[in-house]
Amino acid sequence: MTFRSFSVARRKSLWRALVSGAALSLLGPAAWAAASTTPAPSSANGAQAAPKVLRYAFRVAETGFDPAKVQDLYSRIITQHIFEGLYTYDHLARPAKLKPLTAASLPEVSADYKTWTIRIQPGIYFAEHPVFKGKKRELTAEDYVYSFKRFADPQTNSPTWDGLEENHLLGLNEYRAEIQKSKKPFNYDKPIEGLRALDRYTLQIKLGKPRPRFAQVLADGSLLGAVAREVIELHPEQSTDHPVGTGPFQLASWRRSSLIVLERNPGYRERVYDAEPNADDAEGQAYLTRFKGRRIPMVDRVEIAIIEENQPRWLSFLDGQFDLLERTPEDFINQAMPGGKLAPNLAKRGIQSYRVVTSDVLFTVFNMEDPVVGGYSPERIALRRAMSLATHSEREIQLVRRGQAISAQSIMLPHTTGYDPQFKSESGDYDPARAKALLDLYGYLDRDGDGWREQPDGSPLVLESLTTPEQFQRQIDQIWQKSMAAIGVKVQFKTGKWPENLKQMRAGKFQIWSLASSAASPDGQDALGFFYSERIGGQNYARIKLKALDDLYDQANALPDGPERLALFTELKRLGAAYAPYRPRGHRIITDLTQPHLIGYRRPQFWLSFWEYVDIDTRPPANP
């Protein structure tokens, strides 16, 4: 029986059962379970006030909660709220503005952008855990040294090691290579020149190459948040199950791929709502007026269900089970926002809508190491370019996504450096006639008359794409499969859950997959990582290895912002279109909906934290 077939009463009953059932899976011993329970706040007259609970759903299952071991967006939303990086972004400022989080101030940077010195605020503590033996465990510079080193440890097998690796922390890459060669355990006590705690609260990072925007790397707490060494060493094989950080929330219970429950960290330091919205930002100014000086987080508990199918997620929000519909499903957008405006029946209920072109890209990736679709020979390039030309992304946008995306001409993300809405390339073209001509020219012919082309050597051409099982994705797959069939290319699908497909892609055990990527910072350098050979196994999903692309990436990474750097971005986009390891398909338009009692919501632009900035009005609604 599916969730969609339940009555309203039955769905509400199921939600209560999920939450209560999840309480049985509290992590750690009973003492820890008792210590982690957040008491309901008291009202002014001393009575217990109703706890403020934020409820919503993820459309994709999580993979775990160890910052060094996660890569997917939904797991990182959780880690972002449990762990803390040195920096964050102003929640209301547009364009994005960096601000200290656990750091005492912005970093001290040498003139050559190679030495970064960061002072850490004293008096920040990790959430309670039995390994601390009842003592308060203070955050220190050594915690960041240890946390960063974990990415380099081959035993950690971090999917995002490439993000630190390409910054060339002096001695760290070399030590990792030494460990990989010797097969010895990683010695976390070994001094690394480029990663040092100068004293208890001072961290110094030395880079081998200039990195003018390195502070943006340090602002991603979902990955570079500090972990406590004692906790990791207590659970070396289950670190994804035992997240303990300094952040505003802590994990209370977890039923994999079903329900994630977090509670306000009772020991969280005193931190207040503060922001700098633009003077003409009426919404931002209203939020600042309402919340300035309020202690955060303002909610006591966050409950996240995993509902992969669009219809039950939509119906659950309409039924009032969820406070937030994060990403209104495209197949229901015309009901929610007819003509681009909130539906009158929803507006009458006090529901609010928030619509943005998000900093992401939908794309199809080809494995450049695959013997059929990969490689750099003219015929393999021609095959990928032909498939790109035959991809009818506009049909996908209009029919399946209901117009909730804009065309993509490159892998670059809106609102980031290097994205140019006027840029045009073959990557965004739909031209099946040209696709057929390319295939004919390079020997992909239908020799036996069955309607399907063979490879130039006469062997069968049958391609396989990873996919996921939900109905929405099946509609996208059908359009793409028909587009490929129209040029005589046979494509089959291998269905699996998203986390399993991600593992296959990371390992290079795939041919084709269609997915999306989101920006984590205002700079476009990370998107260029799609083409950088040192990020194979990480951001370089296509596993492309080309010196010309590597050189462009390195040059852009070292230059300060300006016309010279933007010209490198353009050149790299053109080379990317020529070799076609990716077919960009669109940039999504996202509409979030909130119930009237959820106050202060604003979709983060690049960062992932927002729970601490919202409030729940627990007062009963006024009578009509």
XYZ file of C-alpha atoms in Angstrom:
624
model
C 0.000 0.000 0.000
C 1.355 3.419 -0.896
C 1.182 6.569 1.182
C -1.044 8.247 -1.412
C -3.919 5.781 -0.886
C -4.400 6.643 2.800
C -7.202 8.801 4.081
C -6.300 12.116 5.716
C -6.856 10.638 9.161
C -4.791 7.578 8.304
C -1.895 9.701 7.000
C -1.854 11.748 10.186
C -1.935 8.549 12.216
C 0.987 7.182 10.210
C 3.002 10.355 10.784
C 2.499 10.072 14.557
C 3.513 6.429 14.394
C 6.649 7.248 12.446
C 7.696 9.850 14.983
C 6.969 7.667 17.994
C 8.617 4.673 16.333
C 11.691 6.721 15.580
C 11.992 7.484 19.284
C 12.831 3.800 19.808
C 15.979 4.192 17.712
C 17.688 6.868 19.806
C 21.419 6.678 19.339
C 23.781 5.567 22.052
C 23.133 4.291 25.580
C 20.086 5.149 27.645
C 21.952 7.817 29.557
C 22.765 9.589 26.309
C 19.162 9.264 25.152
C 17.957 10.903 28.344
C 20.584 13.627 28.149
C 19.710 14.467 24.543
C 16.021 15.045 25.131
C 15.179 18.713 24.877
C 12.619 19.788 27.480
C 9.636 21.815 26.351
C 10.177 25.536 26.986
C 8.312 27.219 29.787
C 5.913 30.081 29.261
C 6.032 33.318 31.193
C 3.651 31.962 33.869
C 5.788 28.869 34.395
C 3.549 26.458 32.502
C 5.040 24.163 29.907
C 4.713 25.785 26.479
C 4.078 23.623 23.434
C 7.403 22.673 21.797
C 8.054 24.319 18.469
C 8.463 21.594 15.858
C 9.467 22.146 12.229
C 8.183 19.324 10.019
C 8.919 18.772 6.339
C 10.034 16.089 3.898
C 13.077 15.252 1.807
C 12.476 13.916 -1.689
C 15.664 11.838 -1.597
C 16.992 9.574 1.137
C 20.031 10.532 3.194
C 23.290 8.532 3.199
C 24.715 9.368 6.660
C 25.903 12.200 8.880
C 29.700 12.230 8.922
C 30.896 15.452 7.214
C 33.953 13.732 5.756
C 31.893 10.885 4.289
C 28.875 12.605 2.731
C 28.439 14.283 -0.619
C 24.712 14.346 -1.319
C 22.632 17.465 -0.683
C 20.158 15.967 1.761
C 22.705 14.438 4.126
C 24.603 17.722 4.029
C 21.506 19.665 5.073
C 21.549 17.579 8.250
C 25.304 17.879 8.870
C 25.143 21.639 8.279
C 22.848 21.989 11.307
C 24.820 19.646 13.583
C 28.373 20.733 12.770
C 29.816 24.212 12.338
C 32.396 25.571 9.959
C 34.609 28.511 10.734
C 32.464 30.829 8.621
C 28.934 31.073 7.309
C 26.854 33.468 5.214
C 24.550 36.247 6.304
C 21.108 34.673 6.076
C 19.419 37.757 4.627
C 22.192 39.497 2.679
C 21.954 39.453 -1.122
C 24.452 39.147 -2.711
C 25.944 36.626 -0.318
C 28.092 37.997 2.486
C 30.603 35.950 4.468
C 30.567 36.239 8.279
C 32.286 34.450 11.179
C 30.573 31.464 12.795
C 32.999 29.742 15.155
C 35.805 32.073 14.067
C 36.207 35.280 16.054
C 36.679 37.388 12.922
C 37.346 37.137 9.214
C 40.686 35.476 8.418
C 44.038 37.226 8.298
C 45.357 36.596 4.776
C 48.854 37.050 3.368
C 49.340 39.215 0.282
C 49.925 36.132 -1.900
C 46.713 34.422 -0.669
C 48.701 31.431 0.593
C 48.687 31.866 4.375
C 45.382 32.023 6.241
C 45.256 32.620 9.984
C 41.959 32.168 11.820
C 41.177 32.929 15.459
C 38.510 30.733 17.037
C 36.040 31.994 19.610
C 36.683 30.592 23.105
C 33.726 29.117 24.971
C 32.175 27.036 22.175
C 31.342 23.476 23.223
C 30.412 20.201 21.584
C 27.035 18.686 22.361
C 27.058 16.275 25.280
C 28.162 12.701 24.676
C 29.152 9.882 27.080
C 32.704 9.855 25.680
C 33.254 13.254 27.317
C 32.495 11.698 30.735
C 30.196 14.453 31.890
C 32.666 17.272 31.190
C 32.117 20.166 28.814
C 34.222 19.624 25.715
C 35.480 22.911 24.253
C 36.081 23.473 20.559
C 39.742 24.245 19.791
C 41.926 24.843 16.756
C 43.147 21.243 17.001
C 39.610 20.043 16.277
C 39.725 21.695 12.865
C 43.217 20.297 12.244
C 41.924 16.799 12.998
C 38.698 17.274 11.029
C 40.510 18.464 7.914
C 43.088 15.662 8.136
C 40.284 13.086 8.073
C 39.558 13.997 4.451
C 43.118 13.029 3.512
C 43.012 9.688 5.352
C 42.522 6.938 2.726
C 40.631 4.938 5.348
C 37.955 7.649 5.504
C 37.436 7.330 1.737
C 36.014 10.836 1.605
C 34.021 11.599 -1.559
C 34.909 15.280 -1.180
C 38.642 14.969 -0.499
C 39.206 16.507 -3.919
C 37.846 19.825 -2.599
C 40.698 20.122 -0.093
C 43.255 18.364 -2.264
C 43.121 20.989 -5.000
C 43.853 23.724 -2.443
C 47.269 22.121 -1.783
C 47.610 22.464 2.002
C 51.381 22.179 2.397
C 52.380 18.614 3.202
C 48.870 17.153 3.335
C 48.606 15.826 -0.220
C 52.137 14.474 0.037
C 51.434 12.672 3.306
C 48.296 11.105 1.848
C 50.314 9.829 -1.132
C 52.918 8.421 1.273
C 50.232 6.605 3.274
C 48.611 5.189 0.152
C 51.968 3.831 -0.994
C 53.111 2.397 2.353
C 49.633 1.124 3.410
C 50.400 2.338 6.935
C 47.691 3.833 9.180
C 47.228 7.595 8.998
C 49.081 9.265 11.886
C 46.835 12.112 13.013
C 49.516 13.381 15.392
C 52.058 13.908 12.604
C 52.666 17.676 12.110
C 51.546 18.982 8.724
C 53.152 22.278 7.704
C 50.034 23.597 5.988
C 47.607 22.719 8.809
C 48.651 23.804 12.293
C 47.170 24.911 15.589
C 49.455 27.770 16.640
C 47.773 27.787 20.035
C 44.495 26.603 21.555
C 42.391 29.053 19.559
C 44.513 29.898 16.496
C 44.453 27.881 13.277
C 46.960 28.513 10.508
C 46.567 27.102 7.008
C 49.340 27.401 4.444
C 48.589 26.663 0.800
C 50.980 25.711 -1.952
C 49.159 27.889 -4.478
C 47.340 31.225 -4.283
C 43.681 30.786 -3.389
C 42.008 34.233 -3.166
C 38.591 32.738 -2.320
C 39.671 30.079 0.192
C 37.443 31.586 2.895
C 34.422 30.384 0.921
C 35.731 26.824 1.251
C 35.904 27.288 5.022
C 32.262 28.420 5.098
C 30.856 24.997 4.213
C 30.116 23.530 7.619
C 28.239 20.619 6.057
C 31.635 19.232 5.038
C 34.278 21.175 6.985
C 32.455 21.410 10.290
C 34.533 20.389 13.302
C 34.162 16.871 14.715
C 35.466 15.641 18.069
C 38.276 13.116 17.722
C 37.072 11.181 20.772
C 33.676 10.518 19.183
C 35.126 9.406 15.843
C 37.580 7.056 17.529
C 34.800 5.602 19.672
C 32.788 4.762 16.536
C 35.416 4.336 13.791
C 33.220 2.176 11.552
C 29.892 3.861 12.390
C 30.887 7.517 12.325
C 27.999 8.306 9.963
C 25.577 7.146 12.673
C 26.980 9.186 15.574
C 27.220 12.874 14.647
C 28.300 15.121 17.521
C 29.088 18.741 16.726
C 28.931 22.245 18.126
C 25.891 23.271 16.078
C 22.394 24.356 17.079
C 20.844 20.883 16.650
C 21.690 17.317 17.570
C 20.463 14.005 16.210
C 17.728 12.531 18.405
C 16.627 9.549 16.298
C 16.996 8.140 12.842
C 15.168 5.524 10.810
C 17.154 5.174 7.615
C 15.405 6.399 4.492
C 12.281 7.012 6.571
C 12.490 9.626 9.338
C 15.184 11.880 10.798
C 14.520 13.712 14.069
C 16.757 16.435 15.492
C 16.420 18.419 18.695
C 17.710 21.778 19.754
C 21.148 21.402 21.318
C 20.484 22.390 24.975
C 24.120 23.363 25.448
C 24.324 25.584 22.391
C 26.079 28.871 23.065
C 24.216 32.165 23.201
C 23.871 33.268 19.603
C 21.325 35.817 18.435
C 19.550 36.603 15.196
C 21.429 39.273 13.283
C 21.635 40.032 9.576
C 22.195 42.780 7.028
C 19.450 42.727 4.380
C 19.540 45.325 1.644
C 17.685 48.549 2.382
C 15.197 47.812 -0.431
C 14.633 44.204 0.713
C 11.204 44.613 2.342
C 10.895 40.975 3.346
C 14.418 40.838 4.777
C 13.937 44.089 6.677
C 10.676 42.757 8.129
C 12.395 39.585 9.309
C 15.222 41.590 10.862
C 12.781 43.864 12.685
C 10.858 40.887 14.015
C 13.761 38.675 15.086
C 16.810 40.887 15.712
C 18.371 39.984 19.043
C 16.310 36.784 19.469
C 18.319 33.826 20.652
C 18.670 31.108 18.006
C 17.615 28.460 17.253
C 13.988 29.381 17.837
C 12.514 25.919 17.161
C 12.920 23.000 19.555
C 12.718 20.078 17.185
C 12.960 19.236 13.483
C 11.273 16.155 12.016
C 12.097 15.157 8.444
C 10.254 12.380 6.612
C 11.645 10.785 3.455
C 8.912 10.747 0.798
C 10.317 10.164 -2.664
C 7.055 10.283 -4.617
C 5.665 13.716 -5.392
C 1.964 13.117 -4.787
C 2.119 11.985 -1.149
C 4.578 14.769 -0.361
C 2.201 17.334 -1.878
C -0.888 15.899 -0.175
C 0.869 15.755 3.187
C 1.598 19.468 2.977
C -2.004 20.265 2.008
C -3.189 18.165 4.955
C -1.106 20.304 7.298
C 1.286 17.525 8.255
C 4.253 19.567 7.022
C 5.084 23.198 7.792
C 7.225 23.541 4.681
C 6.953 22.107 1.188
C 10.548 22.413 0.110
C 10.474 22.338 -3.699
C 6.844 22.163 -4.788
C 6.659 19.105 -7.074
C 6.617 20.147 -10.699
C 3.580 17.995 -11.465
C 1.566 20.032 -8.946
C 2.973 23.480 -9.702
C -0.041 24.515 -11.786
C -2.308 23.729 -8.844
C -0.082 25.666 -6.452
C 0.946 28.585 -8.678
C -1.435 28.989 -11.634
C -0.078 31.685 -13.917
C 2.907 32.130 -11.604
C 0.765 33.351 -8.696
C -0.224 31.547 -5.510
C -3.560 29.754 -5.942
C -6.437 31.655 -4.270
C -7.458 28.647 -2.179
C -3.931 28.423 -0.744
C -3.652 32.173 -0.221
C -6.935 32.101 1.693
C -5.376 29.608 4.103
C -2.441 31.957 4.722
C 0.045 29.800 2.837
C 3.065 31.720 1.509
C 5.097 31.053 -1.659
C 8.789 31.712 -2.315
C 9.996 31.381 -5.933
C 13.614 31.582 -7.149
C 15.846 30.493 -10.006
C 18.172 28.377 -7.964
C 21.947 27.997 -8.259
C 21.908 24.503 -9.671
C 22.202 22.652 -12.947
C 20.436 19.589 -14.310
C 22.768 17.536 -16.495
C 23.495 14.196 -18.094
C 26.986 12.834 -17.460
C 28.923 10.403 -19.668
C 31.671 8.274 -18.107
C 34.808 9.214 -20.008
C 36.479 5.976 -18.906
C 33.754 3.817 -20.407
C 34.879 1.963 -23.571
C 31.675 2.792 -25.466
C 30.658 6.377 -24.572
C 33.970 7.536 -23.125
C 37.310 8.397 -24.624
C 38.831 11.193 -26.681
C 38.860 9.704 -30.188
C 36.816 11.536 -32.829
C 34.121 8.854 -33.053
C 33.530 8.776 -29.267
C 33.352 12.564 -29.111
C 30.920 12.457 -32.032
C 28.697 9.945 -30.197
C 28.460 12.113 -27.083
C 27.867 15.280 -29.101
C 25.183 13.566 -31.156
C 23.413 12.357 -28.023
C 23.646 15.859 -26.593
C 22.164 17.356 -29.761
C 19.319 14.815 -29.650
C 18.472 15.574 -26.006
C 15.170 17.457 -26.014
C 15.663 19.293 -22.724
C 13.054 21.917 -23.574
C 10.422 19.180 -23.890
C 11.443 17.865 -20.476
C 11.184 21.372 -19.004
C 7.754 22.058 -20.467
C 6.048 18.664 -20.141
C 7.525 17.097 -17.030
C 8.857 20.072 -15.119
C 5.850 22.205 -16.086
C 8.071 25.093 -17.112
C 9.906 25.146 -13.780
C 13.389 25.489 -15.217
C 15.312 27.671 -17.638
C 17.537 26.423 -20.421
C 21.177 25.646 -19.588
C 23.986 26.361 -22.045
C 26.832 25.183 -19.830
C 27.520 23.505 -16.525
C 27.936 26.908 -14.803
C 25.362 27.771 -12.133
C 23.170 30.895 -11.936
C 24.169 33.548 -9.374
C 27.813 32.385 -9.401
C 30.978 33.837 -10.927
C 31.320 32.723 -14.530
C 27.620 32.273 -15.234
C 26.569 34.376 -18.207
C 22.879 34.280 -19.219
C 23.903 35.474 -22.702
C 26.384 32.625 -23.264
C 25.364 30.264 -26.079
C 26.918 26.952 -27.055
C 26.125 23.689 -28.807
C 25.633 22.168 -25.338
C 22.172 23.716 -25.225
C 21.116 22.958 -28.816
C 18.410 20.516 -29.862
C 19.142 19.406 -33.423
C 18.376 15.728 -34.171
C 19.171 16.155 -37.894
C 22.709 17.284 -37.046
C 22.956 14.449 -34.513
C 22.111 11.875 -37.201
C 24.602 13.410 -39.599
C 27.379 13.193 -36.980
C 26.633 9.544 -36.301
C 26.561 8.726 -40.016
C 29.848 10.546 -40.594
C 31.693 8.642 -37.861
C 30.407 5.178 -38.728
C 27.522 4.650 -36.312
C 25.230 3.007 -38.868
C 22.202 0.704 -38.865
C 23.812 -2.163 -40.757
C 21.143 -4.813 -40.191
C 18.063 -2.646 -40.725
C 16.552 -3.218 -37.268
C 16.248 0.519 -36.602
C 19.206 0.651 -34.213
C 22.705 1.846 -35.004
C 25.821 -0.266 -34.424
C 29.254 0.927 -33.378
C 31.812 1.790 -36.100
C 33.318 -1.713 -35.769
C 29.890 -3.307 -36.286
C 29.352 -4.389 -32.680
C 25.986 -3.612 -31.012
C 25.431 -0.132 -29.573
C 23.292 -0.590 -26.458
C 23.809 2.030 -23.754
C 22.850 1.901 -20.086
C 21.843 4.819 -17.895
C 21.418 4.774 -14.159
C 18.057 6.008 -12.927
C 15.811 6.097 -9.861
C 12.395 4.441 -9.451
C 10.027 7.341 -8.784
C 7.307 8.224 -11.299
C 8.626 11.746 -11.900
C 12.010 10.437 -13.047
C 10.345 7.802 -15.228
C 8.616 10.572 -17.184
C 11.978 12.278 -17.783
C 13.574 8.975 -18.789
C 10.818 8.258 -21.313
C 11.361 11.589 -23.071
C 15.110 11.047 -23.236
C 14.797 7.416 -24.341
C 12.453 8.456 -27.178
C 14.839 11.230 -28.192
C 17.689 8.738 -28.437
C 15.521 6.240 -30.310
C 14.713 8.968 -32.838
C 18.388 9.022 -33.877
C 18.729 5.217 -33.727
C 20.533 4.940 -30.379
C 19.209 2.282 -27.995
C 19.272 3.220 -24.286
C 18.288 0.960 -21.403
C 17.930 1.911 -17.750
C 19.358 0.404 -14.587
C 17.115 1.400 -11.686
C 18.443 1.896 -8.175
C 18.026 4.095 -5.137
C 19.802 7.439 -5.385
C 22.466 6.682 -2.722
C 23.385 3.409 -4.482
C 23.618 5.161 -7.847
C 25.869 7.791 -6.292
C 28.232 5.075 -5.061
C 28.334 3.554 -8.540
C 29.119 6.899 -10.117
C 31.851 7.719 -7.602
C 33.501 4.374 -8.338
C 33.308 4.934 -12.101
C 31.014 1.909 -12.504
C 28.454 3.489 -14.776
C 27.976 4.615 -18.353
C 25.463 7.468 -18.168
C 23.420 9.165 -15.454
C 21.192 12.246 -15.286
C 21.262 14.215 -12.041
C 21.720 17.726 -10.645
C 24.314 19.708 -8.726
C 23.920 22.784 -6.518
C 26.328 25.621 -5.790
C 27.911 25.710 -2.339
C 29.454 29.178 -2.676
C 29.113 32.370 -4.738
C 32.174 31.496 -6.822
C 31.930 29.374 -9.969
C 35.272 27.631 -9.485
C 33.566 24.609 -7.971
C 31.573 24.077 -11.164
C 34.829 24.125 -13.124
C 35.768 21.154 -10.954
C 33.460 19.090 -13.175
C 36.363 19.137 -15.662
C 39.389 18.931 -13.324
C 41.278 15.617 -13.345
C 42.353 15.895 -9.692
C 38.657 15.791 -8.752
C 37.923 12.442 -10.405
C 35.938 10.433 -7.884
C 34.570 13.666 -6.497
C 33.217 16.682 -8.379
C 34.546 15.405 -11.710
C 31.665 12.993 -12.265
C 32.571 12.393 -15.921
C 36.125 11.383 -14.980
C 37.483 13.568 -17.787
C 41.240 14.034 -17.886
C 42.525 16.680 -20.258
C 45.586 18.867 -19.683
C 44.072 21.914 -21.386
C 41.098 21.821 -19.006
C 43.346 21.271 -15.975
C 45.487 24.250 -16.939
C 42.462 26.522 -17.304
C 41.144 25.375 -13.933
C 44.453 26.033 -12.177
C 44.848 29.465 -13.750
C 41.300 30.520 -12.802
C 41.771 29.259 -9.251
C 44.858 31.386 -8.678
C 43.620 34.644 -10.211
C 41.676 37.317 -8.342
C 38.219 38.145 -9.678
C 38.213 40.213 -12.870
C 37.948 40.117 -16.681
C 41.041 37.929 -17.113
C 39.534 35.224 -14.902
C 36.119 35.445 -16.582
C 37.786 34.900 -19.977
C 39.216 31.614 -18.663
C 35.735 30.543 -17.555
C 34.427 31.180 -21.078
C 37.248 29.219 -22.698
C 36.684 26.272 -20.374
C 32.957 26.276 -21.171
C 33.754 26.141 -24.885
C 36.168 23.235 -24.452
C 33.591 21.449 -22.335
C 31.045 21.775 -25.136
C 33.569 20.425 -27.660
C 34.369 17.223 -25.725
C 30.806 16.837 -24.367
C 31.377 14.871 -21.149
C 28.220 16.566 -19.830
C 24.958 17.633 -21.400
C 23.525 20.538 -19.350
C 19.718 20.399 -19.433
C 18.419 23.229 -17.255
C 18.499 25.356 -14.129
C 15.528 24.774 -11.875
C 12.968 27.316 -10.786
C 12.036 26.323 -7.249
C 8.872 27.286 -5.432
C 8.744 26.620 -1.697
C 5.448 26.810 0.195
C 5.032 27.443 3.926
C 2.124 27.142 6.317
C 1.061 30.437 7.961
C 2.573 29.450 11.330
C 6.093 29.049 9.868
C 7.684 32.487 10.162
C 10.952 33.830 8.795
C 11.595 31.312 6.025
C 13.932 32.258 3.208
C 15.626 29.738 0.944
C 19.411 29.894 1.436
C 21.227 30.931 -1.709
C 24.372 28.781 -1.451
C 24.526 27.582 2.125
C 22.296 24.900 3.655
C 21.379 26.203 7.099
C 18.023 27.817 7.767
C 16.377 25.938 10.655
C 17.878 28.241 13.278
C 16.439 31.326 11.558
C 12.774 30.287 11.490
C 10.101 30.342 14.179
C 6.882 28.376 14.669
C 3.823 30.241 15.942
C 2.249 27.742 18.337
C -0.748 29.902 19.133
C -4.068 28.452 17.918
C -5.322 30.111 14.720
C -7.781 32.944 15.175
C -11.444 32.210 14.578
C -12.691 33.356 11.179
